[in-house]
PDB file of C-alpha atoms in Angstrom:
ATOM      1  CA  UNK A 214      18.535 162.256 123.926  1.00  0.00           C
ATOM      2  CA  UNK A 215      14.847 162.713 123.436  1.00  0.00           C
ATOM      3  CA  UNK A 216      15.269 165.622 126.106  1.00  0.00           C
ATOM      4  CA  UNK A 217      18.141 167.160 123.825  1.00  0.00           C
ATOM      5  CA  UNK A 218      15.937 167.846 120.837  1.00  0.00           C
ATOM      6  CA  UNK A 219      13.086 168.645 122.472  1.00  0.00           C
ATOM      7  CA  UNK A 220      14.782 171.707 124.012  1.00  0.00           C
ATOM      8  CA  UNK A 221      16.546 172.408 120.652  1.00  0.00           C
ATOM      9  CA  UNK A 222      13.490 172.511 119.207  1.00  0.00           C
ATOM     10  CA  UNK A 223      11.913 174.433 121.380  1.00  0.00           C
ATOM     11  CA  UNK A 224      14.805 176.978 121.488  1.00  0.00           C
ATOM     12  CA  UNK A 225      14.942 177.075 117.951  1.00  0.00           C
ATOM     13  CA  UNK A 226      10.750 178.117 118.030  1.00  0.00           C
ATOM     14  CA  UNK A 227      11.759 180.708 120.441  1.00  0.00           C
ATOM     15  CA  UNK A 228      14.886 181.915 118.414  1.00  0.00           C
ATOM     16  CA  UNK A 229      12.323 183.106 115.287  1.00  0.00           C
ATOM     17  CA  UNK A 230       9.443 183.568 117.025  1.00  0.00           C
ATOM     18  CA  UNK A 231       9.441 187.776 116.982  1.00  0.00           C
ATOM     19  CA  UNK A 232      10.212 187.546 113.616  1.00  0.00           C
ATOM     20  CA  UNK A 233       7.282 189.351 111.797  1.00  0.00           C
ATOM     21  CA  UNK A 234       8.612 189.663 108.167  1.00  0.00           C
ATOM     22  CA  UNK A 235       6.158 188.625 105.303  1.00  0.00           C
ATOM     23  CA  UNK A 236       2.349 188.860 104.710  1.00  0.00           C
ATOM     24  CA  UNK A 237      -0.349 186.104 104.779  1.00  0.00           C
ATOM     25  CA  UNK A 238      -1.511 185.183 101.567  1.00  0.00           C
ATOM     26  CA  UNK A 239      -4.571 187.430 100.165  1.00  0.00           C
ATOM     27  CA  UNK A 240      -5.454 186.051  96.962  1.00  0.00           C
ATOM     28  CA  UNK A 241      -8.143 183.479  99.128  1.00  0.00           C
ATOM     29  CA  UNK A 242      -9.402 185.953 101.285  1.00  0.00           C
ATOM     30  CA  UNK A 243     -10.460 183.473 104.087  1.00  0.00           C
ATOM     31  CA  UNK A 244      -6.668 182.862 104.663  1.00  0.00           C
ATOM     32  CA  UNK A 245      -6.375 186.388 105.337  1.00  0.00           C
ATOM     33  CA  UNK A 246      -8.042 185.771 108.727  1.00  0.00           C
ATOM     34  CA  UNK A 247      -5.604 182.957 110.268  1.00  0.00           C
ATOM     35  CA  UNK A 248      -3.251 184.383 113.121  1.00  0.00           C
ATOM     36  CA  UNK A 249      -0.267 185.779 111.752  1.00  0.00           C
ATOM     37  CA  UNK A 250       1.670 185.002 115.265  1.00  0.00           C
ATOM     38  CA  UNK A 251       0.912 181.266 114.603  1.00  0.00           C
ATOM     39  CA  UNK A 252       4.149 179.296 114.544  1.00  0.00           C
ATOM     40  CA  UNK A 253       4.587 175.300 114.727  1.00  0.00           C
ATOM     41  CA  UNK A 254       7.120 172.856 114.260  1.00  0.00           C
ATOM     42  CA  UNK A 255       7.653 169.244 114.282  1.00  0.00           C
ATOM     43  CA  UNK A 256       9.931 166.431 113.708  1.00  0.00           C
ATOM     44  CA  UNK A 257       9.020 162.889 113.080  1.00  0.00           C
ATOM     45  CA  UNK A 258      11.794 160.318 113.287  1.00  0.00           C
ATOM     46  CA  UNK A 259      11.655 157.412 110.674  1.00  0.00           C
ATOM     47  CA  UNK A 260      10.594 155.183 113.733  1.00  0.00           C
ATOM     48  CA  UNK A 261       7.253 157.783 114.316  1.00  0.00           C
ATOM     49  CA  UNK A 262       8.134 159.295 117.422  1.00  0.00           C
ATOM     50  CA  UNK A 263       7.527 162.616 117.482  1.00  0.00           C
ATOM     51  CA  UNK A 264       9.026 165.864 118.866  1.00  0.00           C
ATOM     52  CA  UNK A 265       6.498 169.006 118.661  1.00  0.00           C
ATOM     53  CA  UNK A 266       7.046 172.858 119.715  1.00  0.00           C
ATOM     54  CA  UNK A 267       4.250 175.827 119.307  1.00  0.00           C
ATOM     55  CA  UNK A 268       1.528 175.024 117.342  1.00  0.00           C
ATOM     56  CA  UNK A 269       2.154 171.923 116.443  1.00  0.00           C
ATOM     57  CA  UNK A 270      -1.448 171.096 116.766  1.00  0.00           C
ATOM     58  CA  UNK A 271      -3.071 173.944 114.996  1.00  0.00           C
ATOM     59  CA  UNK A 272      -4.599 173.618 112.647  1.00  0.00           C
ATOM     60  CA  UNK A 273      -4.394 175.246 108.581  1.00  0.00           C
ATOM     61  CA  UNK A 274      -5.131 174.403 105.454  1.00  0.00           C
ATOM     62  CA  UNK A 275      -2.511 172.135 103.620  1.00  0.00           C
ATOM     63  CA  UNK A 276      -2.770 174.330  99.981  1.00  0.00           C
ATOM     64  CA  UNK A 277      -0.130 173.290  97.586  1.00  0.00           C
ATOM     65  CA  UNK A 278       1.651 170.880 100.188  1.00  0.00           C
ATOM     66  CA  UNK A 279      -1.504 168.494  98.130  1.00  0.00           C
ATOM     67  CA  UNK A 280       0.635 168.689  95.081  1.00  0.00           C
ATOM     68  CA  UNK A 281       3.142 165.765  95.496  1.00  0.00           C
ATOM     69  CA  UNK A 282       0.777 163.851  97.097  1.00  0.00           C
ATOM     70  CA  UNK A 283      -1.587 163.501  94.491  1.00  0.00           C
ATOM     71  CA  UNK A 284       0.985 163.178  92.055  1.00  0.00           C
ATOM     72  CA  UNK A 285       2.018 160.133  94.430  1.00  0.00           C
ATOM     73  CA  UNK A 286      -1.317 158.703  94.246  1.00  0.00           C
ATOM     74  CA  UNK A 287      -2.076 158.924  90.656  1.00  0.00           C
ATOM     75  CA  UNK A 288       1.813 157.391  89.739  1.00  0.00           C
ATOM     76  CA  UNK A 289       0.224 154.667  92.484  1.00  0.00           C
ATOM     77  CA  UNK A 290      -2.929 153.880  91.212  1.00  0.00           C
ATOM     78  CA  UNK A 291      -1.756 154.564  86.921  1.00  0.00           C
ATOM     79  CA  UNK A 292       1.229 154.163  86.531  1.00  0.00           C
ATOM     80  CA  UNK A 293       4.286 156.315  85.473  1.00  0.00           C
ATOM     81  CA  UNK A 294       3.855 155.682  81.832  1.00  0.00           C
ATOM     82  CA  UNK A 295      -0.051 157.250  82.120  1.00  0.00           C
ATOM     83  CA  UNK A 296       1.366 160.037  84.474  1.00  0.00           C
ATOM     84  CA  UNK A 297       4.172 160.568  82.002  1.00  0.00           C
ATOM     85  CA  UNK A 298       1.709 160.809  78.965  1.00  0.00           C
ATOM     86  CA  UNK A 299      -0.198 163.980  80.603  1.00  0.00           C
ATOM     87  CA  UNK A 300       2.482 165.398  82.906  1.00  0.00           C
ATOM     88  CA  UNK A 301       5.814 164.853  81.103  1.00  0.00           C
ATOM     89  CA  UNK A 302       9.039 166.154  80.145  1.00  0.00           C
ATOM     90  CA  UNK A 303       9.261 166.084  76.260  1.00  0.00           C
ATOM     91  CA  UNK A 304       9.493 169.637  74.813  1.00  0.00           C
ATOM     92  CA  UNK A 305       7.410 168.512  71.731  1.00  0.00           C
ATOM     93  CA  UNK A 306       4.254 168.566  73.342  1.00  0.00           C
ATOM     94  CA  UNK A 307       1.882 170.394  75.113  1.00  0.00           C
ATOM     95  CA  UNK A 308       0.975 168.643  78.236  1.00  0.00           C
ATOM     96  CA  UNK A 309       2.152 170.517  81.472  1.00  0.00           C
ATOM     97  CA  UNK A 310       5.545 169.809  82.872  1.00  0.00           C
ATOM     98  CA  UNK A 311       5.865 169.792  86.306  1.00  0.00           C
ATOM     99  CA  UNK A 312       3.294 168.668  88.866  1.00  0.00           C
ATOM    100  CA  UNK A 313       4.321 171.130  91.339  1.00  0.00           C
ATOM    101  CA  UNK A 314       2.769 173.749  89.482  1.00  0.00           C
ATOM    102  CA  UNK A 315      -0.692 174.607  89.544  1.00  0.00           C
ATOM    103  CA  UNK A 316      -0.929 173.248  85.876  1.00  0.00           C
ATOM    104  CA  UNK A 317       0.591 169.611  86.547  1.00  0.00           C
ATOM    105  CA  UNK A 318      -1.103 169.742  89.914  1.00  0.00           C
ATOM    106  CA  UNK A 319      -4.752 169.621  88.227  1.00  0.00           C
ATOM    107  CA  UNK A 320      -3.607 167.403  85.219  1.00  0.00           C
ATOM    108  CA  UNK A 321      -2.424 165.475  88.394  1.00  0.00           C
ATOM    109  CA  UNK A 322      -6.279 165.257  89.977  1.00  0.00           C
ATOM    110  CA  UNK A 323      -7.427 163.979  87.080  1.00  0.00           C
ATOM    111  CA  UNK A 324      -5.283 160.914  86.564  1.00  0.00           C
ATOM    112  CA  UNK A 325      -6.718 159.923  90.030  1.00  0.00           C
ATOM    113  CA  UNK A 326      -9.412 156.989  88.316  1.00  0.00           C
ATOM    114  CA  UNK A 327     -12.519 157.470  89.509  1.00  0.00           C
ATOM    115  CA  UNK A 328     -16.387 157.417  88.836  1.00  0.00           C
ATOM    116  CA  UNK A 329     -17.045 161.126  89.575  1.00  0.00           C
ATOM    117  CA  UNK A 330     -15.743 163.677  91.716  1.00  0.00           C
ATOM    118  CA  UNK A 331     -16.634 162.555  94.879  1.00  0.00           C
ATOM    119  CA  UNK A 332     -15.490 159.261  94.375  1.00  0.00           C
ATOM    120  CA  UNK A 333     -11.814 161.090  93.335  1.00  0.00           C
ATOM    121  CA  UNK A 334     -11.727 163.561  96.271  1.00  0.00           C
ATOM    122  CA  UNK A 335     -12.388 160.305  98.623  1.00  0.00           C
ATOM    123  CA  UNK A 336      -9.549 158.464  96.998  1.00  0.00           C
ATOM    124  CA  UNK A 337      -7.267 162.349  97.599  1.00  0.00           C
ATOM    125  CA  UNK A 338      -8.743 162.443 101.471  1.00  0.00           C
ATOM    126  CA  UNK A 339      -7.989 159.043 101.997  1.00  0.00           C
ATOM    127  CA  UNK A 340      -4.512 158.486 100.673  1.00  0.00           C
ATOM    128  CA  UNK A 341      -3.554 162.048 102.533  1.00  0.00           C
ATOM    129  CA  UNK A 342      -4.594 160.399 105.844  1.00  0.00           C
ATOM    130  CA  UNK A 343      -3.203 157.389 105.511  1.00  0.00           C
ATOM    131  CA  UNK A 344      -0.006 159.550 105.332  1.00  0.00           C
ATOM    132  CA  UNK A 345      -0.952 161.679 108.211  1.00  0.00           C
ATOM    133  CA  UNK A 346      -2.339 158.568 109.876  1.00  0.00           C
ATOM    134  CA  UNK A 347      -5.318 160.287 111.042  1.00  0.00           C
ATOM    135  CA  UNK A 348      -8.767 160.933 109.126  1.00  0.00           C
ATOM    136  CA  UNK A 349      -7.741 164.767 107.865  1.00  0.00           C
ATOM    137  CA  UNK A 350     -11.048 167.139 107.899  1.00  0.00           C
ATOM    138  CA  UNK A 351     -12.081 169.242 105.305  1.00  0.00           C
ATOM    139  CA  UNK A 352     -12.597 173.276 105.168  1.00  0.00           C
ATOM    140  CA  UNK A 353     -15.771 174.156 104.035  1.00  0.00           C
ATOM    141  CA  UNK A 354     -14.994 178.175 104.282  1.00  0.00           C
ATOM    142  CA  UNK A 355     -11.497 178.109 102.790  1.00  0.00           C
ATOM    143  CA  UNK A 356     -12.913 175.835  99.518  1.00  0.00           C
ATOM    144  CA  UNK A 357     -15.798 178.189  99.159  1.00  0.00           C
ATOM    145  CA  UNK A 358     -13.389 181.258  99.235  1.00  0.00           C
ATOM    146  CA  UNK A 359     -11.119 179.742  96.696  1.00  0.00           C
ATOM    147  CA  UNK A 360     -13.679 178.678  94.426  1.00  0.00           C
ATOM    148  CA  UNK A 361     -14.784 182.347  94.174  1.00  0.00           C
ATOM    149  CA  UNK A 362     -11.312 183.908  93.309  1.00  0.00           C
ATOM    150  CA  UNK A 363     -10.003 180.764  91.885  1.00  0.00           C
ATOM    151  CA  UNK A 364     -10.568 182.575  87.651  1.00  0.00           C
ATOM    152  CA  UNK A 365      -6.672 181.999  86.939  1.00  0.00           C
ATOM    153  CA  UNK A 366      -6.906 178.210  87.689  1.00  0.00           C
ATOM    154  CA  UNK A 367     -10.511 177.531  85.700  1.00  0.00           C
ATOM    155  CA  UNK A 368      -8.831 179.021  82.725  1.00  0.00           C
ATOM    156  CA  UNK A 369      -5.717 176.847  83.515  1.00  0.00           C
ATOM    157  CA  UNK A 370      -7.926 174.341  83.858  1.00  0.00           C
ATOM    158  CA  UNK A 371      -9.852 174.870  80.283  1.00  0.00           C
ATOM    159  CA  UNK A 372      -6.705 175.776  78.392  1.00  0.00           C
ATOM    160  CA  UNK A 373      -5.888 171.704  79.587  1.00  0.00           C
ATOM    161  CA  UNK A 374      -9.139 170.427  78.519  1.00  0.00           C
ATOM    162  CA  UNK A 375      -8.114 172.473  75.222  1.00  0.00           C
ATOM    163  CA  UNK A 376      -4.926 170.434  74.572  1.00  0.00           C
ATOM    164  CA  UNK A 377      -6.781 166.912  75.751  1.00  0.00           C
ATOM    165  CA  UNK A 378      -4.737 166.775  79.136  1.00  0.00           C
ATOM    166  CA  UNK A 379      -8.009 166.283  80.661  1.00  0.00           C
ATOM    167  CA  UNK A 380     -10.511 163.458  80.330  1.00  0.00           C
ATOM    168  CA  UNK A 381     -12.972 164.465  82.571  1.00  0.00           C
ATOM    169  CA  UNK A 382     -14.994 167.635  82.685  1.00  0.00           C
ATOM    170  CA  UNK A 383     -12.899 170.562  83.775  1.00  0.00           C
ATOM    171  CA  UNK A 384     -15.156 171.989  86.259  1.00  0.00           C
ATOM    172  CA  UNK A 385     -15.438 168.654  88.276  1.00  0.00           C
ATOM    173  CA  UNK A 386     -11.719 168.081  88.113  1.00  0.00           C
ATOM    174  CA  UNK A 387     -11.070 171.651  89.538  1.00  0.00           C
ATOM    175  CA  UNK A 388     -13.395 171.468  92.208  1.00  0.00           C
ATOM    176  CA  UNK A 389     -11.473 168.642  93.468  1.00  0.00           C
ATOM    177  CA  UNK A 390      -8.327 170.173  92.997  1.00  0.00           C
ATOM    178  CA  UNK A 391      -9.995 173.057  95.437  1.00  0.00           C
ATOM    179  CA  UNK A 392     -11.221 170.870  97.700  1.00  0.00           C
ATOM    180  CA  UNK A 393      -8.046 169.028  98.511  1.00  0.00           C
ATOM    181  CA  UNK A 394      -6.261 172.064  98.990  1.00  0.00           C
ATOM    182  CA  UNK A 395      -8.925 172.644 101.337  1.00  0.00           C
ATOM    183  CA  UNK A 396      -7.847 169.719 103.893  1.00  0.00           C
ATOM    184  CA  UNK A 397      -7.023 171.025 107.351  1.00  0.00           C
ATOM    185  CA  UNK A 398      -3.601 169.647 108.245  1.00  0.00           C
ATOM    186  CA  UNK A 399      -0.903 170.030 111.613  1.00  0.00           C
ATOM    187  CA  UNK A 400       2.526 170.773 111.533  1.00  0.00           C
ATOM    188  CA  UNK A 401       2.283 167.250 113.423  1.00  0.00           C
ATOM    189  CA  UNK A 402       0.307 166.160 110.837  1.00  0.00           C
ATOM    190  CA  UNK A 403       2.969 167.168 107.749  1.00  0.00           C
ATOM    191  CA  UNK A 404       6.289 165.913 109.786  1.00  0.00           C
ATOM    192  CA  UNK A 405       4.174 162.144 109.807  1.00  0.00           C
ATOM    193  CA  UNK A 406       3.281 162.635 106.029  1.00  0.00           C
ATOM    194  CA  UNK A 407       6.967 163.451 105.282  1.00  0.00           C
ATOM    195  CA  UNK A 408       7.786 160.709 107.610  1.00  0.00           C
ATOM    196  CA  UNK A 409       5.873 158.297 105.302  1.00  0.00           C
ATOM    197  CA  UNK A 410       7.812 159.644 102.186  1.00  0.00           C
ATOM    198  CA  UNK A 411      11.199 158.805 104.261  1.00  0.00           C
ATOM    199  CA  UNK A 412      10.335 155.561 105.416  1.00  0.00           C
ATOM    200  CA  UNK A 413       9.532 154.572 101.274  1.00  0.00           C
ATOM    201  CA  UNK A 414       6.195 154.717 101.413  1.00  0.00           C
ATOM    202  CA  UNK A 415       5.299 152.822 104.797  1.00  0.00           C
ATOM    203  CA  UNK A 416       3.645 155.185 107.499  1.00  0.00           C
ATOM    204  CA  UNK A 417       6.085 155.022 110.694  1.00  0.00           C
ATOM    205  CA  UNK A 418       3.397 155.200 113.004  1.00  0.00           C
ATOM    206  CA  UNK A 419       0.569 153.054 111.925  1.00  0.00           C
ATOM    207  CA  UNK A 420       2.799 150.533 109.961  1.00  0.00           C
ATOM    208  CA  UNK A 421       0.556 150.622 107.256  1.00  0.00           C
ATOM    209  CA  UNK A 422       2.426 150.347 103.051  1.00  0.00           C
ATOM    210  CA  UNK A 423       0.368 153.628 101.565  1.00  0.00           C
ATOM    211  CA  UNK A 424       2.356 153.288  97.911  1.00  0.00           C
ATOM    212  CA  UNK A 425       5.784 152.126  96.626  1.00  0.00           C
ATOM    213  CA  UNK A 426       9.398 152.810  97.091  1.00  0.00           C
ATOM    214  CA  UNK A 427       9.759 153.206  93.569  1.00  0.00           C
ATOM    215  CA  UNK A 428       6.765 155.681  93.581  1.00  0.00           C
ATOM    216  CA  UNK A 429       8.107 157.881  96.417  1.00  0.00           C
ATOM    217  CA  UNK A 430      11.422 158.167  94.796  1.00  0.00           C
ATOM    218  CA  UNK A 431       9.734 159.593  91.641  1.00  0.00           C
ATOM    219  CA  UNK A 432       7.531 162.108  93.916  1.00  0.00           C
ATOM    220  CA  UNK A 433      10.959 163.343  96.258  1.00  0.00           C
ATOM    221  CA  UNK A 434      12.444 163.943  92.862  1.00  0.00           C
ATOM    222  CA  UNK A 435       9.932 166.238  91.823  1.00  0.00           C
ATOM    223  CA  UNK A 436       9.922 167.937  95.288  1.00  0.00           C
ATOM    224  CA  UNK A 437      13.581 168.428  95.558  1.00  0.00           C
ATOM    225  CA  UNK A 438      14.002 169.993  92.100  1.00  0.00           C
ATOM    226  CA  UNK A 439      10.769 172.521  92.596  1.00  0.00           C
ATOM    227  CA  UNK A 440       8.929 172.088  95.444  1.00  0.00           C
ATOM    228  CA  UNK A 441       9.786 175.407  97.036  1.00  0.00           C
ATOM    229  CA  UNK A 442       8.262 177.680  93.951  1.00  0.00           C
ATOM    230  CA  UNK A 443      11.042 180.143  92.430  1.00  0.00           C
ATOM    231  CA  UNK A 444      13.305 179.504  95.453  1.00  0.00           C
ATOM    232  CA  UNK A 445      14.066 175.832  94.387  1.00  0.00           C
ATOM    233  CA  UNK A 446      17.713 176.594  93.398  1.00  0.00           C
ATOM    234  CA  UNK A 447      18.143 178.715  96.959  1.00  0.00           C
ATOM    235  CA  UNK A 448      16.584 175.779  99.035  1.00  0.00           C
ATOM    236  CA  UNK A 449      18.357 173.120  97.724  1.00  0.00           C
ATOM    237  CA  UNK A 450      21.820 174.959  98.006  1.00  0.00           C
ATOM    238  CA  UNK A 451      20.947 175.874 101.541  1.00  0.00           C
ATOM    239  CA  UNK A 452      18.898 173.415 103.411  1.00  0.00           C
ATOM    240  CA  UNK A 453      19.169 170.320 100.775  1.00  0.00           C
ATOM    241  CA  UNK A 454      15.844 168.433 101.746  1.00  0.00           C
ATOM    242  CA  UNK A 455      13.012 167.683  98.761  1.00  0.00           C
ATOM    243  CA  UNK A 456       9.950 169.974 100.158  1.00  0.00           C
ATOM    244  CA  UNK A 457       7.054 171.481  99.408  1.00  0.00           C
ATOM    245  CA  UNK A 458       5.426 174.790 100.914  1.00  0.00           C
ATOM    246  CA  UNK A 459       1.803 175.853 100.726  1.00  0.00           C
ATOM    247  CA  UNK A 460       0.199 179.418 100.761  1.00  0.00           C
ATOM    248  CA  UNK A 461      -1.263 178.296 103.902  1.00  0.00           C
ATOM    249  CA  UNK A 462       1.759 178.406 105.869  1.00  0.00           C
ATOM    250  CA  UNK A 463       3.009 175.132 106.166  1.00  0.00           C
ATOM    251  CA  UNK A 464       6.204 173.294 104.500  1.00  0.00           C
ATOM    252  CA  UNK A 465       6.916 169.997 104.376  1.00  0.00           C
ATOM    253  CA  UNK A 466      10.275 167.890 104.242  1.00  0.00           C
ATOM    254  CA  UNK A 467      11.589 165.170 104.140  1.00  0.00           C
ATOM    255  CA  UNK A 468      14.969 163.491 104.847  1.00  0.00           C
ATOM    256  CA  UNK A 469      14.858 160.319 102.977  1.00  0.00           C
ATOM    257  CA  UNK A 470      15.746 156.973 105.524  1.00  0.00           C
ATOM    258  CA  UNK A 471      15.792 159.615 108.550  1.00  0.00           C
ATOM    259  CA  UNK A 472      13.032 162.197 108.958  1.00  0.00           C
ATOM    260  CA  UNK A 473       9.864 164.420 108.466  1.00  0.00           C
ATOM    261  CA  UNK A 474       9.765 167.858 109.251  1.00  0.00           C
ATOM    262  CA  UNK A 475       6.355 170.088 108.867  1.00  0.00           C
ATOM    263  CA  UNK A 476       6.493 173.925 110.059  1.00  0.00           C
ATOM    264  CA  UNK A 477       3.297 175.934 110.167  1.00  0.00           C
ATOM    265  CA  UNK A 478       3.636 179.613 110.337  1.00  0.00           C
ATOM    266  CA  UNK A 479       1.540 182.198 107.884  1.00  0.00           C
ATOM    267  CA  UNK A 480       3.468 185.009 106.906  1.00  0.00           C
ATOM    268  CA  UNK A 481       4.813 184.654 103.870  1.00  0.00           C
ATOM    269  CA  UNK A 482       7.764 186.085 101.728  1.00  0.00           C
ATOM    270  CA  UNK A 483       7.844 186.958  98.258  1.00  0.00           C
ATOM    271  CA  UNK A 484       8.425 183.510  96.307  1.00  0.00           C
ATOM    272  CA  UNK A 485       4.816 182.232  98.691  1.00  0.00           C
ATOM    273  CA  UNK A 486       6.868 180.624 101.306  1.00  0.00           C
ATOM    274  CA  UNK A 487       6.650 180.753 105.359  1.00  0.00           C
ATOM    275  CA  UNK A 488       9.368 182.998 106.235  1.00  0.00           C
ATOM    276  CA  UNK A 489       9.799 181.457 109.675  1.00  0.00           C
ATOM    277  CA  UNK A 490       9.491 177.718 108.280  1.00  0.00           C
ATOM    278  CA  UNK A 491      12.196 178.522 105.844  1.00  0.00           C
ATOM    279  CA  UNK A 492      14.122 179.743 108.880  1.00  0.00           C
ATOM    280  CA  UNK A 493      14.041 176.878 110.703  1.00  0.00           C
ATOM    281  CA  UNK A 494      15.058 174.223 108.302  1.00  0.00           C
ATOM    282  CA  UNK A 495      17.944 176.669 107.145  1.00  0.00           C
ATOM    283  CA  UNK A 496      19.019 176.640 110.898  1.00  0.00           C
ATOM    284  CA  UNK A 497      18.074 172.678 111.237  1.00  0.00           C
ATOM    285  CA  UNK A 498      19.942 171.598 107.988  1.00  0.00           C
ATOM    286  CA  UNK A 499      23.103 174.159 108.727  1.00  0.00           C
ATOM    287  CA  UNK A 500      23.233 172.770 112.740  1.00  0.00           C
ATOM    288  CA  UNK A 501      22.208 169.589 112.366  1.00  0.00           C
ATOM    289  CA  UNK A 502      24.112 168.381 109.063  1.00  0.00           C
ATOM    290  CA  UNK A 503      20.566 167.445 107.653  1.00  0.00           C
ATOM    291  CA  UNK A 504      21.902 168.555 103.905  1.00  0.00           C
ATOM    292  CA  UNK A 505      21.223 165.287 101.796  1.00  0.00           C
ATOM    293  CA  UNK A 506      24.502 165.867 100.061  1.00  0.00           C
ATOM    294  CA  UNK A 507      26.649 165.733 103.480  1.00  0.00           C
ATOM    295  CA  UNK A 508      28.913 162.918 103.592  1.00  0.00           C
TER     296      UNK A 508
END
């Protein structure tokens, strides 16, 4: 069996492999100088065995695959009631709505309790890794670069300190929110943090309880309903997983009980997806009846 899927995956890398539609993302300009021909997959089983084709082991940075994570950690260490009160669905108010947007995403880094910003990116860098299950390293060229061109998320940023979304200063909270997008991840690495999200919290390969069942349902929710930017709708018709890309190549997803799947490859389409990862969980969902509404 474990033969089987090995060579399906690996035919499945070779199937998209030439394909060379999209650009890598230019509004960081350091992730303008990643190989474009860079092209990973891997599946983690909800028992932490892992199958890995390409580049499973190279490494990127994980960009807005962060964004349910942190929103996991600050629902695990506040509570949904203080997550709802600054990231929340009533129309009445003006906190942000969704944490998968870059909005929610920093209201998300500040919930994260903490006695400064270092302290708060530890508790990010931690919690990631005990996902991953491996101490994830941090990219020192790729925050610097998005710090510079990073105007449209310090007035994001401010315009949330304007409306009290934010207790801390905004500056601090946004350099964390750079520096955890800054975290150098696998496609290895992303199939074991979806694997954690499938097994309800518990990390299949370490054994170790990172957060809740009841806070991973809340945080596949989110992912499955827009986690895949403006081509939520088109994902979840097509390849029916919760998800979340990154600008820095990588998606991750999850089927809940079963599976984690990460993809790395940098060329992007339109809507800030990989074009290749999207590819191959289209073509893994369609072949392999992975579509969480199958019966």
């Amino acid at each position: 069996m474990a033969e089987l899927v090995q060579r399906y995956l690996d035919d499945l890398v070779a199937e998209y492999a030439g394909v060379s539609d999209g650009a890598l993302a230019d509004y960081i300009p350091e992730l303008t100088q990643v190989d474009s021909s860079g092209f990973g997959l891997t599946l983690s089983s909800s028992d932490g065995f892992l199958y890995e084709s390409g580049d499973a082991r190279t490494e990127f940075t994980i960009q807005s695959i962060s964004k349910p994570f942190t929103y996991a950690l600050a629902l695990d260490q506040v509570g949904e009631d203080a997550v709802d009160a600054k990231i929340s669905v009533d129309d009445m108010t003006t906190t942000p709505k969704n944490p998968m947007i870059n909005a929610g995403a920093i209201a998300s880094v500040a919930l994260v309790p903490a006695a400064g910003p270092d302290e708060r990116f530890a508790k990010i860098r931690d919690f990631y890794s005990a996902c991953a299950g491996r101490p994830l390293e941090f990219d020192e060229d790729v925050y610097r670069s998005e710090k510079a061109t990073g105007s449209r998320n310090r007035a994001i940023a401010y315009m949330l300190d304007s409306f009290g979304v934010l207790a801390d200063d905004p500056d601090e909270v946004l350099d964390v929110y750079f520096r955890q997008c800054s975290l150098r991840v696998t496609s290895a690495d992303l199939a074991r943090m979806g694997a954690t999200l499938a097994r309800g919290g518990v990390n299949p390969q370490t054994g170790r309880r990172v957060t809740s069942t009841r806070v991973v349902q809340r945080t596949l929710s989110v992912m499955v309903t827009c986690g895949m930017y403006n081509a939520a709708g088109d994902w979840v018709s097509a390849v029916g997983m919760p998800a979340k890309s990154g600008v820095g190549g990588g998606i991750v997803a999850v089927l809940p009980g079963q599976l984690g799947i990460g993809v790395y490859s940098p060329l992007l389409d339109a809507r800030g997806n990989s074009v290749r990862g999207v590819l191959v969980c289209r073509s893994l969902s369609e072949r392999l009846g992975l579509h969480f509404l199958t019966v």
